[in-house]
Structure formats: structure tokens, C-alpha cells
Tab-separated table of C-alpha atoms in Angstrom:
chain	number	residue	atom	x	y	z
P	1	MET	CA	29.959	-30.515	-56.546
P	2	ARG	CA	30.817	-32.494	-53.522
P	3	ARG	CA	32.939	-29.666	-52.199
P	4	GLN	CA	30.095	-27.134	-52.620
P	5	GLY	CA	27.707	-29.392	-50.657
P	6	LEU	CA	30.273	-29.745	-47.896
P	7	LEU	CA	30.741	-25.960	-47.737
P	8	SER	CA	26.953	-25.394	-47.669
P	9	ALA	CA	26.526	-27.912	-44.850
P	10	SER	CA	29.444	-26.327	-42.953
P	11	GLY	CA	27.918	-22.848	-43.486
P	12	ILE	CA	24.537	-23.974	-42.185
P	13	LEU	CA	26.152	-25.585	-39.128
P	14	LEU	CA	28.210	-22.460	-38.485
P	15	LEU	CA	25.117	-20.226	-38.832
P	16	GLY	CA	23.200	-22.503	-36.437
P	17	LEU	CA	26.049	-22.326	-33.933
P	18	VAL	CA	26.122	-18.506	-34.116
P	19	VAL	CA	22.321	-18.360	-33.588
P	20	LEU	CA	22.545	-20.677	-30.556
P	21	MET	CA	25.365	-18.632	-29.064
P	22	THR	CA	23.399	-15.413	-29.590
P	23	LEU	CA	20.265	-16.863	-27.988
P	24	HIS	CA	22.325	-18.102	-25.059
P	25	GLU	CA	23.740	-14.585	-24.519
P	26	TRP	CA	20.213	-13.111	-24.432
P	27	ASP	CA	19.349	-15.275	-21.436
P	28	THR	CA	21.294	-13.229	-18.907
P	29	SER	CA	19.794	-14.754	-15.773
P	30	LEU	CA	22.160	-16.954	-13.859
P	31	PRO	CA	21.142	-20.084	-11.981
P	32	GLY	CA	19.763	-19.043	-8.586
P	33	ASP	CA	18.750	-15.548	-9.776
P	34	ARG	CA	15.104	-16.546	-10.215
P	35	ASP	CA	14.307	-15.507	-6.617
P	36	LYS	CA	15.868	-12.097	-7.219
P	37	VAL	CA	13.798	-11.614	-10.376
P	38	LEU	CA	10.585	-12.611	-8.589
P	39	SER	CA	11.233	-10.269	-5.650
P	40	ALA	CA	12.466	-7.286	-7.679
P	41	PRO	CA	10.133	-4.279	-7.892
P	42	ALA	CA	8.476	-3.474	-11.205
P	43	ILE	CA	7.950	0.225	-10.420
P	44	ILE	CA	9.555	2.633	-7.971
P	45	ALA	CA	8.051	6.124	-7.925
P	46	THR	CA	8.786	9.126	-5.706
P	47	ASP	CA	6.562	11.984	-4.557
P	48	VAL	CA	3.410	10.043	-5.395
P	49	SER	CA	-0.078	11.556	-5.391
P	50	ALA	CA	-3.222	9.527	-6.102
P	51	LYS	CA	-6.902	10.372	-5.842
P	52	ALA	CA	-9.866	7.996	-5.656
P	53	PHE	CA	-13.365	9.082	-6.587
P	54	ASN	CA	-16.755	7.826	-5.439
P	55	GLU	CA	-18.324	5.639	-8.145
P	56	LYS	CA	-21.866	6.817	-7.344
P	57	ASP	CA	-21.521	10.595	-7.525
P	58	GLY	CA	-17.947	11.227	-8.685
P	59	SER	CA	-16.961	13.070	-5.510
P	60	LEU	CA	-13.427	12.785	-4.139
P	61	GLN	CA	-13.265	9.809	-1.752
P	62	TYR	CA	-9.650	10.234	-0.682
P	63	HIS	CA	-6.294	11.730	-1.646
P	64	LEU	CA	-3.226	9.570	-0.954
P	65	THR	CA	0.345	10.876	-1.090
P	66	ALA	CA	3.626	9.108	-0.285
P	67	ASP	CA	7.338	9.804	-0.427
P	68	THR	CA	7.939	6.531	-2.301
P	69	LEU	CA	5.752	3.884	-3.947
P	70	THR	CA	7.201	0.467	-4.777
P	71	GLN	CA	5.054	-1.927	-6.819
P	72	TYR	CA	5.740	-5.579	-7.560
P	73	ASP	CA	4.576	-7.618	-10.572
P	74	HIS	CA	4.822	-11.097	-9.121
P	75	ASP	CA	2.437	-10.460	-6.234
P	76	THR	CA	-0.132	-7.845	-5.366
P	77	ARG	CA	2.111	-5.764	-3.099
P	78	THR	CA	2.368	-2.030	-3.418
P	79	GLN	CA	4.458	-0.562	-0.614
P	80	LEU	CA	4.399	3.072	0.469
P	81	SER	CA	6.864	5.050	2.560
P	82	LYS	CA	5.504	7.905	4.660
P	83	PRO	CA	1.945	7.730	3.293
P	84	VAL	CA	-0.597	10.472	4.048
P	85	LEU	CA	-4.289	9.814	3.387
P	86	LYS	CA	-6.779	12.689	3.439
P	87	MET	CA	-10.487	12.011	3.241
P	88	ALA	CA	-13.618	13.986	3.921
P	89	ASN	CA	-17.335	13.222	3.989
P	90	ASP	CA	-20.443	14.283	5.895
P	91	GLN	CA	-18.880	13.004	9.139
P	92	GLY	CA	-15.809	15.269	8.879
P	93	SER	CA	-12.305	15.429	7.488
P	94	TRP	CA	-9.602	12.954	8.558
P	95	THR	CA	-5.872	12.775	7.838
P	96	ILE	CA	-3.968	9.508	8.395
P	97	ILE	CA	-0.159	9.626	8.593
P	98	SER	CA	2.216	6.689	9.105
P	99	GLU	CA	5.758	5.474	8.521
P	100	GLN	CA	4.836	2.704	6.040
P	101	GLY	CA	1.837	1.513	4.121
P	102	GLN	CA	0.687	-1.228	1.792
P	103	VAL	CA	-2.028	-1.152	-0.837
P	104	LEU	CA	-3.712	-4.555	-1.147
P	105	ASP	CA	-6.831	-6.277	-2.491
P	106	ASN	CA	-7.007	-4.484	-5.824
P	107	ASN	CA	-6.635	-1.067	-4.125
P	108	ASP	CA	-9.585	-1.732	-1.768
P	109	LEU	CA	-7.393	-1.981	1.357
P	110	ILE	CA	-4.660	0.372	2.542
P	111	VAL	CA	-2.755	-0.830	5.614
P	112	PHE	CA	-0.885	1.874	7.541
P	113	SER	CA	1.799	0.722	9.975
P	114	GLY	CA	4.505	2.077	12.249
P	115	GLN	CA	3.338	4.942	14.475
P	116	VAL	CA	0.014	5.618	12.792
P	117	SER	CA	-1.814	8.835	13.609
P	118	ALA	CA	-5.276	9.830	12.374
P	119	LYS	CA	-6.504	13.352	13.073
P	120	ASN	CA	-9.769	15.218	12.771
P	121	LYS	CA	-8.865	18.852	13.446
P	122	ALA	CA	-12.452	20.127	13.434
P	123	LYS	CA	-13.555	17.664	16.137
P	124	LYS	CA	-10.157	17.840	17.901
P	125	ILE	CA	-9.737	14.051	17.913
P	126	THR	CA	-6.507	12.107	17.377
P	127	LEU	CA	-6.250	8.327	16.986
P	128	ASP	CA	-2.863	6.675	17.546
P	129	SER	CA	-2.125	3.029	16.777
P	130	ASP	CA	0.581	0.717	15.430
P	131	GLU	CA	-1.639	-0.380	12.539
P	132	LEU	CA	-4.688	1.091	10.868
P	133	ARG	CA	-6.601	-0.453	7.966
P	134	PHE	CA	-8.681	1.629	5.567
P	135	TYR	CA	-11.215	-0.343	3.504
P	136	SER	CA	-12.060	2.042	0.674
P	137	ASP	CA	-14.892	-0.059	-0.785
P	138	ALA	CA	-16.796	-0.072	2.546
P	139	ASN	CA	-15.398	3.310	3.707
P	140	THR	CA	-14.416	1.858	7.090
P	141	VAL	CA	-11.301	2.053	9.269
P	142	GLU	CA	-10.053	-0.590	11.679
P	143	ALA	CA	-7.261	-0.773	14.253
P	144	PRO	CA	-6.861	-4.515	14.949
P	145	ASP	CA	-4.643	-3.911	18.003
P	146	ASN	CA	-4.216	-1.198	20.601
P	147	ALA	CA	-5.701	2.179	19.757
P	148	THR	CA	-5.667	5.423	21.734
P	149	LEU	CA	-8.203	8.158	21.047
P	150	THR	CA	-7.274	11.572	22.419
P	151	PHE	CA	-9.976	14.208	22.846
P	152	GLU	CA	-9.814	17.786	24.048
P	153	SER	CA	-10.743	16.749	27.594
P	154	GLY	CA	-9.300	13.232	27.891
P	155	HIS	CA	-8.425	9.988	26.168
P	156	THR	CA	-9.705	6.450	25.582
P	157	GLN	CA	-7.640	3.292	25.130
P	158	ALA	CA	-8.951	0.117	23.513
P	159	GLY	CA	-7.577	-3.238	22.398
P	160	SER	CA	-9.212	-2.775	18.987
P	161	MET	CA	-11.276	-0.190	17.160
P	162	SER	CA	-13.449	0.007	14.059
P	163	ALA	CA	-15.251	2.977	12.537
P	164	ASP	CA	-17.804	3.389	9.761
P	165	LEU	CA	-16.867	6.642	8.053
P	166	ASN	CA	-20.276	6.945	6.369
P	167	THR	CA	-22.314	6.859	9.593
P	168	GLY	CA	-19.683	8.040	12.088
P	169	VAL	CA	-20.263	4.970	14.291
P	170	LEU	CA	-17.158	4.079	16.309
P	171	THR	CA	-16.825	0.651	17.960
P	172	LEU	CA	-14.219	0.050	20.673
P	173	ASP	CA	-13.436	-3.411	22.055
P	174	LYS	CA	-11.032	-5.417	24.260
P	175	GLY	CA	-10.452	-3.639	27.548
P	176	VAL	CA	-11.744	-0.151	26.863
P	177	LYS	CA	-10.530	2.431	29.397
P	178	SER	CA	-11.408	6.139	29.361
P	179	GLU	CA	-10.165	9.084	31.378
P	180	PHE	CA	-11.736	12.524	31.072
P	181	GLN	CA	-11.233	15.816	32.899
P	182	ALA	CA	-14.272	17.747	34.018
P	183	PRO	CA	-14.612	21.085	32.225
P	184	PRO	CA	-13.508	24.084	34.308
P	185	GLY	CA	-16.264	25.638	36.399
P	186	SER	CA	-18.275	22.403	36.777
């Protein structure tokens, strides 16, 4: 009897040791890898296309495409490479193109950066800036730093710019300078 008890105790100890070794193998992260886990992307998608619709009437608010979308779990970052945003309303149709972008604030803010260009072909207006922010909830656009508006007959430079896309009101600030050419035959 004594021998059977000793074998049972040895078997239980051996089983416990095997379980501990197995659990230890499942924890594959090494010391110091925590930063890598926290900064690793959760999703990487290519050739992305997303549409947002107006909550009031269901109309298309904007269509966003990007070469690559990278989303992170441990913070609210969603990064875009070569994003293109197309939007249209009563004030006209605009297309924003940039090198990079970030979607922030629960998808209410899209920040375009790196040679940003916004164009309205119908009105023949182009806006160039290093950064442009689109606030989808308010339907406004803002260039916090230098912005250049190019028209058919001239251009305007400003230290900052904001626009309400619902009303079409454009506000320029910080050293606004305009140059226009008189139409031929004036």
C-alpha cells in the first residue's frame, strides 16, 4: 500500500510539472517584448475603400480610399498611406489627396499630411498645405499652418485656413496675401 501511495504522489507531481511546463511554453513573450506587443498593428489592410453616410438623411457624406490602412489596438491610431477623400454637398465636390493620413477621435477626425492637395474641379480651386484636418461630425476642414489657394486668375496664401463645408464660408488668417491677374480685355 505504501508503494502505491508513493507512486500516486509521484504521478501527481509529474503531471503538475508537465502542466507547468506546458503553460510556460504558451507564454511566448520574452522579457522586454511588451513594448513590441503594444506597438504592433492589429490590422493591416490594402486597397481600402470606406464610405460614411449622413445620419440625418442617409446621403453619402464622403468616400475614403487608401493604399494601406494600419490600425492599432492599444491606442486609437489608424494610419493611412496615400489617402484620397471625395466628398460632395450643395457647396460642390472636393477631392483631398495626401501622402499620409490618420483617422482619430472615433472616426470624427481625419488628418491628412505630407503634400496635401484639395481640389474642386467645378470651381477651379486648388488648396495646397502640409496638413489638412477634416472634421466629419461638423463637416469642416482646417489647415492649421500655411495654406495656398490657387484660382483660375491668381492665388492666395494664408498662415491658417478653415472652411465650413455646409455653408461654403472660408476663413483665412495669419498674414493673408493675394495676387490676382486682371481678366483679358479689362
